[in-house]
Amino acid sequence: MFTAHAAIELYAEAFEAAGRLDRLEPFASHFGADFYGLPRTKTPSLLIKESWVPPQVYDFGDGALVPYRGGEPVAWRLAGAGQA
């Protein structure tokens, strides 16, 4: 299942549905870096509650890649990310 096209946006939906949007930043930005002894990112990312629709298919070599939720609305988007 291909989710890289909207991973953080899909996580935001899941955390919001669980009523724990406040835990998204530590999950996405701190826990992995801390576990692996890596520095935390110093460049913040901004998520905006704004619906967008990822493409149904991405070209991939001689074939196609069908993304999870392609062609369906995603409630959050990463600020500065191009609209699909």
CSV table of N, CA and C in Angstrom, one decimal:
chain,number,residue,atom,x,y,z
A,1,MET,N,0.8,-1.2,0.0
A,1,MET,CA,0.0,0.0,0.0
A,1,MET,C,0.9,1.2,0.0
A,2,PHE,N,0.8,2.1,-1.0
A,2,PHE,CA,1.6,3.3,-1.2
A,2,PHE,C,0.9,4.4,-0.5
A,3,THR,N,1.6,5.0,0.6
A,3,THR,CA,1.1,6.1,1.3
A,3,THR,C,2.1,7.3,1.4
A,4,ALA,N,3.2,7.2,0.8
A,4,ALA,CA,4.3,8.2,0.9
A,4,ALA,C,3.8,9.6,0.3
A,5,HIS,N,2.8,9.5,-0.6
A,5,HIS,CA,2.3,10.8,-1.2
A,5,HIS,C,1.6,11.6,-0.2
A,6,ALA,N,1.1,11.1,0.9
A,6,ALA,CA,0.3,11.8,1.8
A,6,ALA,C,0.4,11.3,3.2
A,7,ALA,N,1.6,10.8,3.6
A,7,ALA,CA,1.8,10.1,4.9
A,7,ALA,C,1.4,11.0,6.0
A,8,ILE,N,2.0,12.1,6.1
A,8,ILE,CA,1.7,13.0,7.3
A,8,ILE,C,0.3,13.5,7.3
A,9,GLU,N,-0.3,13.7,6.2
A,9,GLU,CA,-1.7,14.2,6.1
A,9,GLU,C,-2.6,13.0,6.6
A,10,LEU,N,-2.3,11.8,6.2
A,10,LEU,CA,-3.1,10.7,6.6
A,10,LEU,C,-3.0,10.4,8.1
A,11,TYR,N,-1.8,10.6,8.6
A,11,TYR,CA,-1.6,10.5,10.1
A,11,TYR,C,-2.4,11.6,10.8
A,12,ALA,N,-2.4,12.8,10.3
A,12,ALA,CA,-3.2,13.9,10.9
A,12,ALA,C,-4.7,13.5,11.0
A,13,GLU,N,-5.2,12.9,9.9
A,13,GLU,CA,-6.6,12.4,9.9
A,13,GLU,C,-6.8,11.4,11.0
A,14,ALA,N,-5.9,10.4,11.2
A,14,ALA,CA,-6.0,9.4,12.2
A,14,ALA,C,-5.9,9.9,13.6
A,15,PHE,N,-4.9,10.8,13.8
A,15,PHE,CA,-4.8,11.4,15.1
A,15,PHE,C,-6.0,12.3,15.5
A,16,GLU,N,-6.5,13.0,14.5
A,16,GLU,CA,-7.7,13.9,14.7
A,16,GLU,C,-8.9,13.0,15.1
A,17,ALA,N,-9.1,11.9,14.4
A,17,ALA,CA,-10.2,11.0,14.6
A,17,ALA,C,-10.2,10.4,16.0
A,18,ALA,N,-8.9,10.2,16.5
A,18,ALA,CA,-8.8,9.6,17.8
A,18,ALA,C,-8.8,10.7,18.9
A,19,GLY,N,-9.0,12.0,18.5
A,19,GLY,CA,-9.0,13.0,19.5
A,19,GLY,C,-7.7,13.4,20.1
A,20,ARG,N,-6.6,13.1,19.4
A,20,ARG,CA,-5.3,13.2,19.9
A,20,ARG,C,-4.4,14.0,18.9
A,21,LEU,N,-4.9,15.0,18.3
A,21,LEU,CA,-4.1,15.7,17.3
A,21,LEU,C,-2.9,16.3,18.0
A,22,ASP,N,-3.0,16.6,19.3
A,22,ASP,CA,-1.9,17.1,20.1
A,22,ASP,C,-0.7,16.2,20.1
A,23,ARG,N,-0.8,14.9,19.8
A,23,ARG,CA,0.3,14.0,19.9
A,23,ARG,C,0.9,13.7,18.5
A,24,LEU,N,0.4,14.4,17.5
A,24,LEU,CA,0.9,14.2,16.1
A,24,LEU,C,2.4,14.7,16.0
A,25,GLU,N,2.7,15.9,16.5
A,25,GLU,CA,4.0,16.4,16.4
A,25,GLU,C,5.1,15.5,17.1
A,26,PRO,N,4.9,15.1,18.3
A,26,PRO,CA,5.9,14.2,18.9
A,26,PRO,C,6.0,12.9,18.2
A,27,PHE,N,4.9,12.3,17.7
A,27,PHE,CA,5.0,11.1,16.9
A,27,PHE,C,5.8,11.3,15.7
A,28,ALA,N,5.5,12.3,14.9
A,28,ALA,CA,6.1,12.6,13.6
A,28,ALA,C,7.5,13.1,13.7
A,29,SER,N,7.8,13.9,14.7
A,29,SER,CA,9.0,14.7,14.7
A,29,SER,C,10.0,14.3,15.8
A,30,HIS,N,9.6,13.7,16.9
A,30,HIS,CA,10.5,13.5,18.0
A,30,HIS,C,10.8,12.0,18.3
A,31,PHE,N,9.8,11.2,18.3
A,31,PHE,CA,10.0,9.8,18.8
A,31,PHE,C,11.0,9.0,18.0
A,32,GLY,N,10.9,9.1,16.7
A,32,GLY,CA,11.9,8.3,15.8
A,32,GLY,C,13.3,8.8,16.0
A,33,ALA,N,13.5,10.1,15.9
A,33,ALA,CA,14.8,10.7,16.0
A,33,ALA,C,15.4,10.4,17.4
A,34,ASP,N,14.6,10.5,18.5
A,34,ASP,CA,15.1,10.2,19.8
A,34,ASP,C,15.5,8.7,19.9
A,35,PHE,N,14.7,7.9,19.4
A,35,PHE,CA,14.9,6.4,19.5
A,35,PHE,C,16.3,6.1,18.8
A,36,TYR,N,16.5,6.7,17.6
A,36,TYR,CA,17.7,6.3,16.8
A,36,TYR,C,18.9,7.2,17.1
A,37,GLY,N,18.7,8.1,18.1
A,37,GLY,CA,19.8,9.0,18.5
A,37,GLY,C,20.2,10.0,17.5
A,38,LEU,N,19.2,10.4,16.7
A,38,LEU,CA,19.4,11.4,15.6
A,38,LEU,C,18.9,12.8,16.1
A,39,PRO,N,19.5,13.9,15.5
A,39,PRO,CA,19.0,15.2,15.9
A,39,PRO,C,17.5,15.4,15.4
A,40,ARG,N,16.8,16.1,16.2
A,40,ARG,CA,15.4,16.5,15.8
A,40,ARG,C,15.5,17.5,14.8
A,41,THR,N,14.5,17.5,13.9
A,41,THR,CA,14.5,18.5,12.8
A,41,THR,C,14.4,19.9,13.4
A,42,LYS,N,15.0,20.9,12.8
A,42,LYS,CA,14.9,22.2,13.2
A,42,LYS,C,14.0,23.0,12.3
A,43,THR,N,13.5,22.4,11.2
A,43,THR,CA,12.6,23.0,10.2
A,43,THR,C,11.2,22.6,10.5
A,44,PRO,N,10.4,23.4,11.0
A,44,PRO,CA,9.0,23.0,11.2
A,44,PRO,C,8.2,22.8,10.0
A,45,SER,N,7.2,21.9,10.0
A,45,SER,CA,6.3,21.7,8.9
A,45,SER,C,4.9,22.2,9.4
A,46,LEU,N,4.1,22.7,8.5
A,46,LEU,CA,2.8,23.2,8.9
A,46,LEU,C,1.8,22.4,8.1
A,47,LEU,N,0.8,21.9,8.9
A,47,LEU,CA,-0.3,21.2,8.3
A,47,LEU,C,-1.5,22.1,8.3
A,48,ILE,N,-2.3,22.1,7.3
A,48,ILE,CA,-3.4,23.0,7.2
A,48,ILE,C,-4.7,22.1,7.0
A,49,LYS,N,-5.7,22.4,7.8
A,49,LYS,CA,-7.0,21.7,7.6
A,49,LYS,C,-7.7,22.2,6.4
A,50,GLU,N,-7.3,21.6,5.2
A,50,GLU,CA,-7.8,22.0,3.9
A,50,GLU,C,-7.8,20.7,3.1
A,51,SER,N,-9.0,20.4,2.6
A,51,SER,CA,-9.2,19.2,1.8
A,51,SER,C,-8.5,19.3,0.4
A,52,TRP,N,-7.9,18.2,0.0
A,52,TRP,CA,-7.3,18.1,-1.3
A,52,TRP,C,-7.5,16.6,-1.8
A,53,VAL,N,-7.3,16.4,-3.1
A,53,VAL,CA,-7.5,15.1,-3.7
A,53,VAL,C,-6.2,14.6,-4.4
A,54,PRO,N,-5.6,13.6,-3.9
A,54,PRO,CA,-4.4,13.1,-4.6
A,54,PRO,C,-4.8,12.4,-5.9
A,55,PRO,N,-3.9,12.4,-6.8
A,55,PRO,CA,-4.2,11.7,-8.1
A,55,PRO,C,-4.5,10.2,-7.9
A,56,GLN,N,-5.3,9.7,-8.8
A,56,GLN,CA,-5.6,8.3,-8.8
A,56,GLN,C,-4.5,7.4,-9.1
A,57,VAL,N,-3.5,7.9,-9.9
A,57,VAL,CA,-2.4,7.1,-10.4
A,57,VAL,C,-1.2,8.0,-10.6
A,58,TYR,N,0.0,7.4,-10.2
A,58,TYR,CA,1.3,8.1,-10.5
A,58,TYR,C,2.0,7.2,-11.5
A,59,ASP,N,2.6,7.8,-12.5
A,59,ASP,CA,3.4,7.1,-13.4
A,59,ASP,C,4.6,6.6,-12.7
A,60,PHE,N,5.0,5.3,-13.0
A,60,PHE,CA,6.1,4.7,-12.3
A,60,PHE,C,6.9,3.8,-13.2
A,61,GLY,N,7.9,4.3,-13.8
A,61,GLY,CA,8.7,3.5,-14.8
A,61,GLY,C,7.8,3.2,-15.9
A,62,ASP,N,7.7,1.9,-16.3
A,62,ASP,CA,6.8,1.5,-17.4
A,62,ASP,C,5.4,1.2,-16.9
A,63,GLY,N,5.1,1.4,-15.6
A,63,GLY,CA,3.8,1.0,-15.1
A,63,GLY,C,3.2,2.2,-14.4
A,64,ALA,N,2.3,1.9,-13.5
A,64,ALA,CA,1.6,2.9,-12.7
A,64,ALA,C,1.6,2.5,-11.2
A,65,LEU,N,1.5,3.5,-10.4
A,65,LEU,CA,1.5,3.3,-9.0
A,65,LEU,C,0.1,3.9,-8.5
A,66,VAL,N,-0.7,3.0,-7.8
A,66,VAL,CA,-2.0,3.5,-7.4
A,66,VAL,C,-1.8,3.8,-5.9
A,67,PRO,N,-2.0,5.1,-5.5
A,67,PRO,CA,-1.8,5.5,-4.1
A,67,PRO,C,-3.0,5.2,-3.3
A,68,TYR,N,-2.8,4.9,-2.0
A,68,TYR,CA,-3.9,4.8,-1.1
A,68,TYR,C,-4.7,6.1,-1.0
A,69,ARG,N,-6.0,6.0,-1.1
A,69,ARG,CA,-6.9,7.1,-1.1
A,69,ARG,C,-6.7,8.0,-2.4
A,70,GLY,N,-6.1,7.5,-3.4
A,70,GLY,CA,-6.0,8.3,-4.6
A,70,GLY,C,-7.4,8.5,-5.2
A,71,GLY,N,-7.6,9.8,-5.6
A,71,GLY,CA,-8.9,10.2,-6.1
A,71,GLY,C,-9.9,10.5,-5.0
A,72,GLU,N,-9.6,10.3,-3.7
A,72,GLU,CA,-10.5,10.6,-2.6
A,72,GLU,C,-10.0,11.8,-1.8
A,73,PRO,N,-10.8,12.6,-1.2
A,73,PRO,CA,-10.4,13.7,-0.4
A,73,PRO,C,-9.6,13.3,0.8
A,74,VAL,N,-8.6,14.1,1.1
A,74,VAL,CA,-7.8,14.0,2.3
A,74,VAL,C,-8.0,15.3,3.0
A,75,ALA,N,-8.3,15.2,4.3
A,75,ALA,CA,-8.8,16.4,5.0
A,75,ALA,C,-7.7,17.4,5.4
A,76,TRP,N,-6.4,17.0,5.4
A,76,TRP,CA,-5.3,17.8,5.8
A,76,TRP,C,-4.3,17.9,4.6
A,77,ARG,N,-3.6,19.0,4.6
A,77,ARG,CA,-2.5,19.1,3.6
A,77,ARG,C,-1.3,19.8,4.2
A,78,LEU,N,-0.2,19.4,3.7
A,78,LEU,CA,1.1,20.0,4.1
A,78,LEU,C,1.2,21.4,3.4
A,79,ALA,N,1.4,22.4,4.2
A,79,ALA,CA,1.6,23.8,3.7
A,79,ALA,C,2.8,23.8,2.7
A,80,GLY,N,2.6,24.4,1.6
A,80,GLY,CA,3.6,24.5,0.6
A,80,GLY,C,3.7,23.4,-0.4
A,81,ALA,N,2.9,22.3,-0.1
A,81,ALA,CA,2.9,21.1,-1.0
A,81,ALA,C,2.0,21.5,-2.2
A,82,GLY,N,2.5,21.1,-3.3
A,82,GLY,CA,1.7,21.4,-4.6
A,82,GLY,C,0.4,20.6,-4.6
A,83,GLN,N,-0.6,21.2,-5.1
A,83,GLN,CA,-1.8,20.6,-5.2
A,83,GLN,C,-1.7,19.5,-6.3
A,84,ALA,N,-2.3,18.3,-6.0
A,84,ALA,CA,-2.2,17.2,-6.9
A,84,ALA,C,-3.3,17.3,-8.0
